[in-house]
PDB file of C-alpha atoms in Angstrom:
ATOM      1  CA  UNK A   1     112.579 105.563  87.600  1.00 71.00           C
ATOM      2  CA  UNK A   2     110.772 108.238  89.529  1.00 72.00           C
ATOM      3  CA  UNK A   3     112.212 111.019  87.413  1.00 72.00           C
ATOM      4  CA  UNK A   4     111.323 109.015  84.243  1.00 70.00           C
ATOM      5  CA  UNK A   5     107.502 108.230  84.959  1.00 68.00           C
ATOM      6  CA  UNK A   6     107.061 112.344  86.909  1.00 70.00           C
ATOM      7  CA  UNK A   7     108.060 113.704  83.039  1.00 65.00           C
ATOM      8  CA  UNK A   8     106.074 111.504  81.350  1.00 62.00           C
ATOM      9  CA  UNK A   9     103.558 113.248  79.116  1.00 61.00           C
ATOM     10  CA  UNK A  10     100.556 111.976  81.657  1.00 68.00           C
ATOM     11  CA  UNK A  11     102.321 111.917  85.085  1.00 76.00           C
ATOM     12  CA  UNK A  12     100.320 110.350  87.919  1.00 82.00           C
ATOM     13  CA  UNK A  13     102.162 111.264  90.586  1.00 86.00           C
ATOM     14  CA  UNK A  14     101.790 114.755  92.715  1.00 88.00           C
ATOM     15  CA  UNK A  15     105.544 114.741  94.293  1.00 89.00           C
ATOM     16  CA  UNK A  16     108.789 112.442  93.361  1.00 90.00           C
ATOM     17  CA  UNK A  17     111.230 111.088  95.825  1.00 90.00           C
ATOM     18  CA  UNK A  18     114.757 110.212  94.484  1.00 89.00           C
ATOM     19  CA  UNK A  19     117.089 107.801  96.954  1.00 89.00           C
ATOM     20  CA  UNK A  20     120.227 107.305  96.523  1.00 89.00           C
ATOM     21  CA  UNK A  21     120.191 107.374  92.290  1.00 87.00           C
ATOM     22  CA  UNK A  22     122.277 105.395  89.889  1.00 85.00           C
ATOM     23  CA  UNK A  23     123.129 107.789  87.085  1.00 85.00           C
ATOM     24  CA  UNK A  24     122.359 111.251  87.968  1.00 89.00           C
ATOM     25  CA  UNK A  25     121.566 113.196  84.930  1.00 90.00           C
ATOM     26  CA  UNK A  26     120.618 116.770  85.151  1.00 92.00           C
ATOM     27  CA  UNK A  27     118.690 117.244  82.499  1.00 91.00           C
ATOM     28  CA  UNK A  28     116.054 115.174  83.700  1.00 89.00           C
ATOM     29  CA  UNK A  29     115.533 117.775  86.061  1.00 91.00           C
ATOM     30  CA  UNK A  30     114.428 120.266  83.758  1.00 90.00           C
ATOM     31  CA  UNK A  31     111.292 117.630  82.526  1.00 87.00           C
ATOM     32  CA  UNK A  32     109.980 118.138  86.241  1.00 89.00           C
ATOM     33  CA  UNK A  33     106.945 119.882  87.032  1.00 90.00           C
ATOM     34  CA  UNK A  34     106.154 118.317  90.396  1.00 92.00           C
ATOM     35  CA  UNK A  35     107.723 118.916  94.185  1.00 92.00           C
ATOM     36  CA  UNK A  36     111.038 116.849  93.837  1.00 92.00           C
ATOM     37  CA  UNK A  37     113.280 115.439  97.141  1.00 93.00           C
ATOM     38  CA  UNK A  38     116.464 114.121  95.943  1.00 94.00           C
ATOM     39  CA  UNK A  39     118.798 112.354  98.724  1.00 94.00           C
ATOM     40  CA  UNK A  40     122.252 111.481  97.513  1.00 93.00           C
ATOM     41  CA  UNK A  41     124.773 109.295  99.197  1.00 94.00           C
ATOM     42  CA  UNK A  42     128.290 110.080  99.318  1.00 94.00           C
ATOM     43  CA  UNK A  43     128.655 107.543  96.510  1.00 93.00           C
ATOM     44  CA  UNK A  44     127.001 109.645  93.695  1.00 93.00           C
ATOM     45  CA  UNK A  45     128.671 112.013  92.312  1.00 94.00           C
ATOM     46  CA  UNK A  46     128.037 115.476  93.922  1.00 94.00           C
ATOM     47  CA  UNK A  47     128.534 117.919  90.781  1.00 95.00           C
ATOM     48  CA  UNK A  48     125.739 116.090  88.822  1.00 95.00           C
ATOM     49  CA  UNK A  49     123.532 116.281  92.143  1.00 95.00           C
ATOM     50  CA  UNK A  50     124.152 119.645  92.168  1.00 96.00           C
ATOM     51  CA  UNK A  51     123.851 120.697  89.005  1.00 95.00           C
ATOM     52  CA  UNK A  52     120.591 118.122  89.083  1.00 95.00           C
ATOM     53  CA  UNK A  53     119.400 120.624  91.502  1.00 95.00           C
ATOM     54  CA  UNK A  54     120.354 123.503  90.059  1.00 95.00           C
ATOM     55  CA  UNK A  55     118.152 122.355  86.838  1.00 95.00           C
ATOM     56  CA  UNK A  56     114.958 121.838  89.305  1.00 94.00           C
ATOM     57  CA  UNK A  57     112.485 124.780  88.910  1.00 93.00           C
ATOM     58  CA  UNK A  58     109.860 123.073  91.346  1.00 94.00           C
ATOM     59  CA  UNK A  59     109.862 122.987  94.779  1.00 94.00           C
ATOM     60  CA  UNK A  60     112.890 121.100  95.631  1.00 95.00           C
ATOM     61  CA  UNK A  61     114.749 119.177  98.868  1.00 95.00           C
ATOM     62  CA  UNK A  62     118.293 118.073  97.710  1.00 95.00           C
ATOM     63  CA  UNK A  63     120.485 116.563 100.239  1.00 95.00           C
ATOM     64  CA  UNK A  64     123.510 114.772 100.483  1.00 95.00           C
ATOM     65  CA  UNK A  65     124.412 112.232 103.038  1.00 95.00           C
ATOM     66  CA  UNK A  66     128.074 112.252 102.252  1.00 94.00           C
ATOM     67  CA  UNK A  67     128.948 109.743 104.887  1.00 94.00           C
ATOM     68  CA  UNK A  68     126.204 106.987 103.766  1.00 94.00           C
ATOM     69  CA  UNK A  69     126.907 104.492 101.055  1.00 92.00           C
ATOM     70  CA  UNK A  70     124.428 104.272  97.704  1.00 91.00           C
ATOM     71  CA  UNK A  71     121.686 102.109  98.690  1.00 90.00           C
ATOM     72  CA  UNK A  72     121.902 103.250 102.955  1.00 91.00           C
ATOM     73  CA  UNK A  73     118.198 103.381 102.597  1.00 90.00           C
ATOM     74  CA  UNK A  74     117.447 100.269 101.212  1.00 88.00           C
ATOM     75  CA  UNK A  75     119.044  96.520 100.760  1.00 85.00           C
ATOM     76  CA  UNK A  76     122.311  97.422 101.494  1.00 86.00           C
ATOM     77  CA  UNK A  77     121.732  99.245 104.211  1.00 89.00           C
ATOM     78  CA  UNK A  78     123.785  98.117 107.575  1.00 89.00           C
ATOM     79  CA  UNK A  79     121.382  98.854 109.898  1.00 90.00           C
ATOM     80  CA  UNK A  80     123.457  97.315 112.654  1.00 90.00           C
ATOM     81  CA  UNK A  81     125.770 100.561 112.368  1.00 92.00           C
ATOM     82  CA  UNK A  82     124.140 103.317 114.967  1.00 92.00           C
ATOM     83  CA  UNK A  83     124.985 105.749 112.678  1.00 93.00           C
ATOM     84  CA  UNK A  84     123.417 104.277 109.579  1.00 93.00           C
ATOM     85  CA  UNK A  85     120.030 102.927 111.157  1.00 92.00           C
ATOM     86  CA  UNK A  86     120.057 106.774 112.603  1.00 93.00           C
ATOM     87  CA  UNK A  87     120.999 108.369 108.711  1.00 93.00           C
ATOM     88  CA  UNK A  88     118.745 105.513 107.291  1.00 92.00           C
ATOM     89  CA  UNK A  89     115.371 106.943 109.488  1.00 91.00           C
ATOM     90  CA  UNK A  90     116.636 110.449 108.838  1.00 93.00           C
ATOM     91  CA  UNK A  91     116.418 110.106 105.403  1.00 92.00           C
ATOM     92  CA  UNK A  92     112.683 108.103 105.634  1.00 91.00           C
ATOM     93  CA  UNK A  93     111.646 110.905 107.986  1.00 92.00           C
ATOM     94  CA  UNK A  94     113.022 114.046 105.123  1.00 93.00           C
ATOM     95  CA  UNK A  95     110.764 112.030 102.586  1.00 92.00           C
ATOM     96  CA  UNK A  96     107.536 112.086 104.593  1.00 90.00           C
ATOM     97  CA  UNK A  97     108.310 115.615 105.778  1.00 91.00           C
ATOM     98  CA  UNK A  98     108.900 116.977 102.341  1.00 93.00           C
ATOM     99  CA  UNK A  99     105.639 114.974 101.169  1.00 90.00           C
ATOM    100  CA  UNK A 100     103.713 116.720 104.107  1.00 89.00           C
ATOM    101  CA  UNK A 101     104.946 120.062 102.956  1.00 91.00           C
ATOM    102  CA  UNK A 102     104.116 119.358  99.398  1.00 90.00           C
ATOM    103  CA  UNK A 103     101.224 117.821  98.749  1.00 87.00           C
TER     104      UNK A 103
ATOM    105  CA  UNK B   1     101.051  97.589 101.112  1.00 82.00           C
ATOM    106  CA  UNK B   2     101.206  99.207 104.566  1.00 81.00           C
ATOM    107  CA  UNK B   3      99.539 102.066 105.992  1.00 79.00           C
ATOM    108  CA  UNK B   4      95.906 102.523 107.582  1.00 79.00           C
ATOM    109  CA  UNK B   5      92.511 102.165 105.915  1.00 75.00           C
ATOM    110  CA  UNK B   6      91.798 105.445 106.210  1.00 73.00           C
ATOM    111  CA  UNK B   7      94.375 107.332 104.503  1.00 74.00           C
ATOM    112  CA  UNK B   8      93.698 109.334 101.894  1.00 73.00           C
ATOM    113  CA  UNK B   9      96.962 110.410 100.373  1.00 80.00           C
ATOM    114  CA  UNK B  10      99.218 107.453  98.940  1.00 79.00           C
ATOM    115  CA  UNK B  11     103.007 106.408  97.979  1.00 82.00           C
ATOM    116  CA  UNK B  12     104.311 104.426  95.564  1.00 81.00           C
ATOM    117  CA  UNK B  13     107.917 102.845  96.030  1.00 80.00           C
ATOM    118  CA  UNK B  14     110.049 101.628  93.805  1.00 79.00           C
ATOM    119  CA  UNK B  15     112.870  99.991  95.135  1.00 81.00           C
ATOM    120  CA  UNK B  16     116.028  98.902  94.189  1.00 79.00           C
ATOM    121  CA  UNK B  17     117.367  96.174  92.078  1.00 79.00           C
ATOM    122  CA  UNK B  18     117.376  93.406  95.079  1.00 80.00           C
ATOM    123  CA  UNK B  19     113.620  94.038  95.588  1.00 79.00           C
ATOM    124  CA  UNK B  20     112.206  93.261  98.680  1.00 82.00           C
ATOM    125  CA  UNK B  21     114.560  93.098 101.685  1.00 84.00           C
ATOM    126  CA  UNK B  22     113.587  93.991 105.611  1.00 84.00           C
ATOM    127  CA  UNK B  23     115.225  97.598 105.430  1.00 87.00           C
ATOM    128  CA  UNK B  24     113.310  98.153 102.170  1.00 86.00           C
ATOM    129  CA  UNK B  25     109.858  96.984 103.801  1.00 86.00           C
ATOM    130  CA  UNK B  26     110.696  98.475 107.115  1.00 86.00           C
ATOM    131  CA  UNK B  27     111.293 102.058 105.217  1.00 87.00           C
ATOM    132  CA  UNK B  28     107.658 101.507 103.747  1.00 87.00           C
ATOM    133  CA  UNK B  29     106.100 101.622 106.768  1.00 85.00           C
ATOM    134  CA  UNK B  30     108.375 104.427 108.469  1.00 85.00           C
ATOM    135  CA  UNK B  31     106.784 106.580 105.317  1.00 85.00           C
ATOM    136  CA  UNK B  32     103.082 104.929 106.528  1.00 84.00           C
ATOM    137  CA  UNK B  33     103.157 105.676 110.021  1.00 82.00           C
ATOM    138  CA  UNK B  34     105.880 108.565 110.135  1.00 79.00           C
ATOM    139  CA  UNK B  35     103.716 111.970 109.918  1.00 77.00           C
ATOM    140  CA  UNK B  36     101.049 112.430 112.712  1.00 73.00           C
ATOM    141  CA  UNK B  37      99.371 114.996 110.366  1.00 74.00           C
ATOM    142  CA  UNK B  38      98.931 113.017 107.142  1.00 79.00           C
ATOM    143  CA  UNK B  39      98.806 108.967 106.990  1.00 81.00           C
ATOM    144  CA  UNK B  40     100.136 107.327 103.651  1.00 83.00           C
ATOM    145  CA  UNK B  41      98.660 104.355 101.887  1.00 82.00           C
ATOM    146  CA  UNK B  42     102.507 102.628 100.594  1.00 85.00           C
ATOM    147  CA  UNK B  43     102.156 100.532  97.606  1.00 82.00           C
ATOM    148  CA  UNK B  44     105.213  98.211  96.792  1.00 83.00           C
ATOM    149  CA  UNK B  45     104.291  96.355  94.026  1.00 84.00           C
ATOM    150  CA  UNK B  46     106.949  93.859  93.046  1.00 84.00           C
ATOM    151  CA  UNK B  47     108.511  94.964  89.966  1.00 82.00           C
ATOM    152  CA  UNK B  48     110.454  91.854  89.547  1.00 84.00           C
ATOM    153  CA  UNK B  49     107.743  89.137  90.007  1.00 85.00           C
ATOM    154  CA  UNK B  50     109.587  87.110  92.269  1.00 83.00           C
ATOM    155  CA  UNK B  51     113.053  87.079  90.738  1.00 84.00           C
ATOM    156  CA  UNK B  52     115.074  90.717  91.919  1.00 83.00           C
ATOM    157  CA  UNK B  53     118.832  90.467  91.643  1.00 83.00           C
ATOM    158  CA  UNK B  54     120.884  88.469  94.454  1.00 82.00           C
ATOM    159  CA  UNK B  55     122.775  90.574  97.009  1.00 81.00           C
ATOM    160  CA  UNK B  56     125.708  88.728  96.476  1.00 77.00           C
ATOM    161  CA  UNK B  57     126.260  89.984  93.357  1.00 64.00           C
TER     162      UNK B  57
END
C-alpha cells in the first residue's frame, strides 16, 4: 500500500515505511522518489527484498529480521515472547529513527 | 489518532488485514511518543469500516 500511494503521480507523503510486506516486488522500487525503510521478516522472501533494495535510488533503510514472523509488528505479533516484544519495539523504534533522519 | 497537540510532523498507518488489534495501536503510539527530538501526529484511519478480517482465519 505504502509503495503504491508514494509512486502515485501526486504523492502526499514525504517518507514510506514498509513492515513486514506481502508480495515484494522490486520494481516498485524504482517508482520511489521519497526516503524508503523497508523491514522484512524472515517470512518474505530475502532475494526480492534485496533486489527491492537494490532497485531503491532514495535514501533507503532495509532490514531483515530473519528470526521474526510476517506480521511481528502488528496483529500477529506474540508479544508475550521476550524476544519478539524486544524485535517488535526495535523495529517501531528503526521507523521513527529513520523518519527523524529523513524528514 | 495518538500523539500530542503540538506536533507538527505526522504519520499515517496502514495496517494489516485484521485492522485494529492492541499491538497494532500500541505500535502507533511507540511512533507518537518514541523520538524526543520530533513528536508525530499518528493517524489510523480504519480502512475496513468496522469489518477487518478475523484472526482466526
Amino acid at each position: 500500500m505504502a509503495t503504491l500511494s508514494a509512486t502515485a503521480d501526486s504523492n502526499p507523503f514525504s517518507a514510506i515505511a514498509s513492515i513486514h510486506p506481502a508480495m515484494v516486488d522490486p520494481a516498485d522500487a524504482d517508482g520511489l522518489s521519497v526516503p524508503t525503510i523497508m523491514l522484512a521478516s524472515g517470512d518474505e522472501p530475502a532475494d526480492d527484498v534485496k533486489k527491492f533494495e537494490e532497485h531503491l535510488k532514495v535514501a533507503k533503510h532495509v532490514e531483515i529480521f530473519k528470526d521474526q514472523i510476517h506480521g511481528w509488528m502488528a496483529a500477529r505479533s506474540d508479544l508475550k515472547d521476550e524476544k519478539v516484544k524486544k524485535e517488535y519495539e526495535r523495529g517501531y523504534k528503526t521507523v521513527v529513527e529513520f523518519f527523524g533522519k529523513n524528514l | 489518532m495518538t500523539g500530542p497537540k503540538n506536533a507538527t510532523k505526522a504519520i499515517v498507518v496502514v495496517y494489516d488485514i485484521f485492522g485494529y488489534f492492541d499491538q497494532t495501536l500500541q505500535g502507533a503510539d511507540i511512533l507518537a511518543h518514541s523520538d524526543d527530538n520530533q513528536k508525530y501526529k499518528v493517524y489510523m484511519p480504519d480502512w475496513f469500516k468496522g469489518k477487518p478480517c478475523p484472526i482466526e482465519m
